[in-house]
PDB file of C-alpha atoms in Angstrom:
ATOM      1  CA  UNK H   1    -180.048  34.514  37.476  1.00 63.00           C
ATOM      2  CA  UNK H   2    -178.842  31.144  36.084  1.00 63.00           C
ATOM      3  CA  UNK H   3    -178.084  28.599  38.359  1.00 65.00           C
ATOM      4  CA  UNK H   4    -174.651  27.699  39.168  1.00 64.00           C
ATOM      5  CA  UNK H   5    -172.731  24.021  38.711  1.00 62.00           C
ATOM      6  CA  UNK H   6    -172.691  24.066  42.292  1.00 67.00           C
ATOM      7  CA  UNK H   7    -175.974  24.414  43.201  1.00 65.00           C
ATOM      8  CA  UNK H   8    -177.139  22.358  40.149  1.00 59.00           C
ATOM      9  CA  UNK H   9    -174.848  19.897  41.276  1.00 71.00           C
ATOM     10  CA  UNK H  10    -176.592  19.675  45.267  1.00 78.00           C
ATOM     11  CA  UNK H  11    -178.957  16.927  44.140  1.00 87.00           C
ATOM     12  CA  UNK H  12    -178.104  13.605  42.197  1.00 88.00           C
ATOM     13  CA  UNK H  13    -180.112  14.205  39.077  1.00 89.00           C
ATOM     14  CA  UNK H  14    -178.399  17.606  39.153  1.00 88.00           C
ATOM     15  CA  UNK H  15    -174.530  16.195  39.423  1.00 88.00           C
ATOM     16  CA  UNK H  16    -175.841  13.479  36.921  1.00 91.00           C
ATOM     17  CA  UNK H  17    -176.961  16.520  34.215  1.00 90.00           C
ATOM     18  CA  UNK H  18    -173.691  18.376  35.281  1.00 90.00           C
ATOM     19  CA  UNK H  19    -171.609  15.325  35.079  1.00 91.00           C
ATOM     20  CA  UNK H  20    -172.946  14.556  31.686  1.00 93.00           C
ATOM     21  CA  UNK H  21    -172.746  17.794  30.160  1.00 93.00           C
ATOM     22  CA  UNK H  22    -168.826  18.459  31.145  1.00 93.00           C
ATOM     23  CA  UNK H  23    -168.222  14.955  30.204  1.00 93.00           C
ATOM     24  CA  UNK H  24    -169.282  15.357  27.130  1.00 94.00           C
ATOM     25  CA  UNK H  25    -167.807  18.659  26.271  1.00 95.00           C
ATOM     26  CA  UNK H  26    -164.340  17.435  27.633  1.00 94.00           C
ATOM     27  CA  UNK H  27    -164.623  14.539  25.132  1.00 92.00           C
ATOM     28  CA  UNK H  28    -165.594  16.921  22.223  1.00 93.00           C
ATOM     29  CA  UNK H  29    -162.631  19.262  22.805  1.00 93.00           C
ATOM     30  CA  UNK H  30    -160.077  16.095  23.272  1.00 92.00           C
ATOM     31  CA  UNK H  31    -161.690  14.336  19.772  1.00 88.00           C
ATOM     32  CA  UNK H  32    -160.790  18.014  18.351  1.00 88.00           C
ATOM     33  CA  UNK H  33    -157.009  17.124  19.574  1.00 89.00           C
ATOM     34  CA  UNK H  34    -156.578  14.475  16.677  1.00 85.00           C
ATOM     35  CA  UNK H  35    -153.246  14.066  15.496  1.00 78.00           C
ATOM     36  CA  UNK H  36    -153.739  15.671  12.133  1.00 80.00           C
ATOM     37  CA  UNK H  37    -152.580  13.023   9.865  1.00 80.00           C
ATOM     38  CA  UNK H  38    -155.096  10.669  11.714  1.00 85.00           C
ATOM     39  CA  UNK H  39    -157.992   9.871   9.289  1.00 89.00           C
ATOM     40  CA  UNK H  40    -159.945   7.055  11.371  1.00 93.00           C
ATOM     41  CA  UNK H  41    -162.822   7.486  12.719  1.00 91.00           C
ATOM     42  CA  UNK H  42    -163.527   7.620  16.650  1.00 89.00           C
ATOM     43  CA  UNK H  43    -164.880   4.120  16.149  1.00 92.00           C
ATOM     44  CA  UNK H  44    -161.995   2.927  14.664  1.00 96.00           C
ATOM     45  CA  UNK H  45    -159.783   5.062  17.282  1.00 94.00           C
ATOM     46  CA  UNK H  46    -161.752   3.414  19.778  1.00 94.00           C
ATOM     47  CA  UNK H  47    -161.250  -0.351  18.419  1.00 97.00           C
ATOM     48  CA  UNK H  48    -157.497   0.371  18.304  1.00 97.00           C
ATOM     49  CA  UNK H  49    -157.322   1.794  21.340  1.00 95.00           C
ATOM     50  CA  UNK H  50    -158.987  -1.345  23.094  1.00 96.00           C
ATOM     51  CA  UNK H  51    -156.602  -3.680  21.313  1.00 97.00           C
ATOM     52  CA  UNK H  52    -153.840  -1.650  22.437  1.00 97.00           C
ATOM     53  CA  UNK H  53    -154.983  -1.702  26.067  1.00 95.00           C
ATOM     54  CA  UNK H  54    -156.132  -5.473  26.266  1.00 95.00           C
ATOM     55  CA  UNK H  55    -154.445  -7.128  23.669  1.00 95.00           C
ATOM     56  CA  UNK H  56    -156.067  -9.319  20.847  1.00 94.00           C
ATOM     57  CA  UNK H  57    -159.794  -9.830  20.784  1.00 95.00           C
ATOM     58  CA  UNK H  58    -162.148 -11.849  18.805  1.00 94.00           C
ATOM     59  CA  UNK H  59    -164.833  -9.521  16.874  1.00 93.00           C
ATOM     60  CA  UNK H  60    -167.905 -10.475  19.474  1.00 93.00           C
ATOM     61  CA  UNK H  61    -165.032  -8.975  22.798  1.00 94.00           C
ATOM     62  CA  UNK H  62    -164.338  -6.179  20.187  1.00 96.00           C
ATOM     63  CA  UNK H  63    -168.095  -5.797  19.786  1.00 95.00           C
ATOM     64  CA  UNK H  64    -169.170  -6.257  23.381  1.00 94.00           C
ATOM     65  CA  UNK H  65    -166.548  -3.703  24.866  1.00 92.00           C
ATOM     66  CA  UNK H  66    -167.781  -1.010  22.279  1.00 92.00           C
ATOM     67  CA  UNK H  67    -170.953  -1.996  23.047  1.00 90.00           C
ATOM     68  CA  UNK H  68    -171.872  -2.373  19.348  1.00 94.00           C
ATOM     69  CA  UNK H  69    -173.530  -4.760  17.081  1.00 95.00           C
ATOM     70  CA  UNK H  70    -171.192  -7.826  15.449  1.00 91.00           C
ATOM     71  CA  UNK H  71    -171.559  -6.860  11.788  1.00 93.00           C
ATOM     72  CA  UNK H  72    -170.966  -3.279  12.558  1.00 94.00           C
ATOM     73  CA  UNK H  73    -167.582  -4.380  14.631  1.00 95.00           C
ATOM     74  CA  UNK H  74    -166.980  -6.729  11.526  1.00 94.00           C
ATOM     75  CA  UNK H  75    -167.220  -3.663   8.839  1.00 95.00           C
ATOM     76  CA  UNK H  76    -165.024  -1.410  11.439  1.00 96.00           C
ATOM     77  CA  UNK H  77    -162.398  -4.582  11.598  1.00 96.00           C
ATOM     78  CA  UNK H  78    -162.251  -4.949   7.688  1.00 96.00           C
ATOM     79  CA  UNK H  79    -161.686  -1.746   7.559  1.00 96.00           C
ATOM     80  CA  UNK H  80    -158.620  -1.240  10.135  1.00 98.00           C
ATOM     81  CA  UNK H  81    -156.968  -4.877   8.387  1.00 97.00           C
ATOM     82  CA  UNK H  82    -157.410  -3.110   4.369  1.00 97.00           C
ATOM     83  CA  UNK H  83    -155.263   0.306   6.131  1.00 96.00           C
ATOM     84  CA  UNK H  84    -152.701  -1.832   7.494  1.00 97.00           C
ATOM     85  CA  UNK H  85    -153.593  -1.038  10.991  1.00 98.00           C
ATOM     86  CA  UNK H  86    -154.987  -4.687  12.539  1.00 98.00           C
ATOM     87  CA  UNK H  87    -154.089  -8.528  11.213  1.00 97.00           C
ATOM     88  CA  UNK H  88    -157.283 -11.509  11.579  1.00 95.00           C
ATOM     89  CA  UNK H  89    -155.581 -14.673  12.757  1.00 92.00           C
ATOM     90  CA  UNK H  90    -157.361 -17.620  13.187  1.00 87.00           C
ATOM     91  CA  UNK H  91    -157.170 -18.853  16.844  1.00 79.00           C
ATOM     92  CA  UNK H  92    -154.880 -21.836  17.737  1.00 78.00           C
ATOM     93  CA  UNK H  93    -157.403 -23.453  20.035  1.00 79.00           C
ATOM     94  CA  UNK H  94    -160.920 -22.797  18.047  1.00 75.00           C
ATOM     95  CA  UNK H  95    -160.361 -22.607  14.054  1.00 72.00           C
ATOM     96  CA  UNK H  96    -163.607 -20.784  13.809  1.00 78.00           C
ATOM     97  CA  UNK H  97    -162.824 -18.023  15.817  1.00 84.00           C
ATOM     98  CA  UNK H  98    -160.841 -15.356  14.147  1.00 87.00           C
ATOM     99  CA  UNK H  99    -158.286 -12.718  16.794  1.00 93.00           C
ATOM    100  CA  UNK H 100    -157.627  -9.189  16.067  1.00 96.00           C
ATOM    101  CA  UNK H 101    -154.363  -7.496  17.125  1.00 96.00           C
ATOM    102  CA  UNK H 102    -152.349  -4.482  16.329  1.00 97.00           C
ATOM    103  CA  UNK H 103    -149.939  -4.197  13.500  1.00 98.00           C
ATOM    104  CA  UNK H 104    -147.051  -1.974  14.093  1.00 98.00           C
ATOM    105  CA  UNK H 105    -148.881   0.749  12.490  1.00 96.00           C
ATOM    106  CA  UNK H 106    -151.460   0.396  14.269  1.00 97.00           C
ATOM    107  CA  UNK H 107    -150.204   0.440  17.240  1.00 97.00           C
ATOM    108  CA  UNK H 108    -148.215   3.705  16.308  1.00 95.00           C
ATOM    109  CA  UNK H 109    -151.477   5.218  15.420  1.00 94.00           C
ATOM    110  CA  UNK H 110    -152.510   4.919  19.123  1.00 94.00           C
ATOM    111  CA  UNK H 111    -149.638   6.368  20.205  1.00 94.00           C
ATOM    112  CA  UNK H 112    -149.449   9.170  18.309  1.00 92.00           C
ATOM    113  CA  UNK H 113    -152.998   9.640  19.172  1.00 92.00           C
ATOM    114  CA  UNK H 114    -152.615   9.472  22.741  1.00 92.00           C
ATOM    115  CA  UNK H 115    -149.339  11.708  22.936  1.00 93.00           C
ATOM    116  CA  UNK H 116    -151.109  14.454  21.182  1.00 93.00           C
ATOM    117  CA  UNK H 117    -154.131  14.750  23.240  1.00 93.00           C
ATOM    118  CA  UNK H 118    -152.200  14.110  26.542  1.00 95.00           C
ATOM    119  CA  UNK H 119    -150.375  16.741  25.941  1.00 95.00           C
ATOM    120  CA  UNK H 120    -152.870  19.249  25.334  1.00 95.00           C
ATOM    121  CA  UNK H 121    -154.719  18.100  28.696  1.00 96.00           C
ATOM    122  CA  UNK H 122    -151.601  18.454  30.507  1.00 97.00           C
ATOM    123  CA  UNK H 123    -151.357  21.779  29.360  1.00 96.00           C
ATOM    124  CA  UNK H 124    -154.920  22.567  30.771  1.00 96.00           C
ATOM    125  CA  UNK H 125    -154.332  20.464  34.384  1.00 97.00           C
ATOM    126  CA  UNK H 126    -150.959  22.874  34.986  1.00 97.00           C
ATOM    127  CA  UNK H 127    -153.374  25.888  34.776  1.00 97.00           C
ATOM    128  CA  UNK H 128    -155.746  24.437  37.646  1.00 97.00           C
ATOM    129  CA  UNK H 129    -154.771  24.702  41.403  1.00 97.00           C
ATOM    130  CA  UNK H 130    -152.905  21.692  42.905  1.00 96.00           C
ATOM    131  CA  UNK H 131    -156.422  21.156  45.090  1.00 96.00           C
ATOM    132  CA  UNK H 132    -158.304  21.133  41.821  1.00 96.00           C
ATOM    133  CA  UNK H 133    -155.569  18.477  40.369  1.00 96.00           C
ATOM    134  CA  UNK H 134    -155.988  16.464  43.518  1.00 96.00           C
ATOM    135  CA  UNK H 135    -159.832  16.592  43.100  1.00 95.00           C
ATOM    136  CA  UNK H 136    -159.473  14.639  39.947  1.00 95.00           C
ATOM    137  CA  UNK H 137    -156.905  12.456  41.074  1.00 96.00           C
ATOM    138  CA  UNK H 138    -159.429  11.416  43.188  1.00 95.00           C
ATOM    139  CA  UNK H 139    -162.433  11.137  40.922  1.00 94.00           C
ATOM    140  CA  UNK H 140    -160.353   9.762  37.870  1.00 95.00           C
ATOM    141  CA  UNK H 141    -160.987   6.247  39.136  1.00 95.00           C
ATOM    142  CA  UNK H 142    -164.576   6.946  40.045  1.00 95.00           C
ATOM    143  CA  UNK H 143    -164.991   8.456  36.691  1.00 93.00           C
ATOM    144  CA  UNK H 144    -163.714   5.362  35.574  1.00 92.00           C
ATOM    145  CA  UNK H 145    -166.085   2.967  37.370  1.00 93.00           C
ATOM    146  CA  UNK H 146    -168.886   4.822  35.756  1.00 92.00           C
ATOM    147  CA  UNK H 147    -167.888   4.624  32.183  1.00 87.00           C
ATOM    148  CA  UNK H 148    -167.699   1.104  32.630  1.00 82.00           C
ATOM    149  CA  UNK H 149    -170.562   0.309  34.447  1.00 81.00           C
TER     150      UNK H 149
END
């Protein structure tokens, strides 16, 4: 008989394994719920999402936030500029620095994508019991801390 999630998750190593698998599956499922008109890569959408949440950033700050090398982020940003999703502007206090910010097209793309994914997840959450939803409410900030550690 195969071990259940509850049995495996009794140890920290088992919990780590189950969380890894579940979070990755949920991430893939949410990725599949992208807006059908959105042709951007997940990396490009992550940059737009970061700019939406935090506001304008340098390429280096974006690279740090997304845990990629600056040259990779420069390529991603260049594609987003060419697509009209972001603009690059020189920093007012340091002309050597370039800040990246969302355009209205970029903002609309993020919002459309989030609305679609949130709608899917809202439907799935409604299928759960109130107790299950309460557990997820309590777990959400903990998962965020794990994700940003």
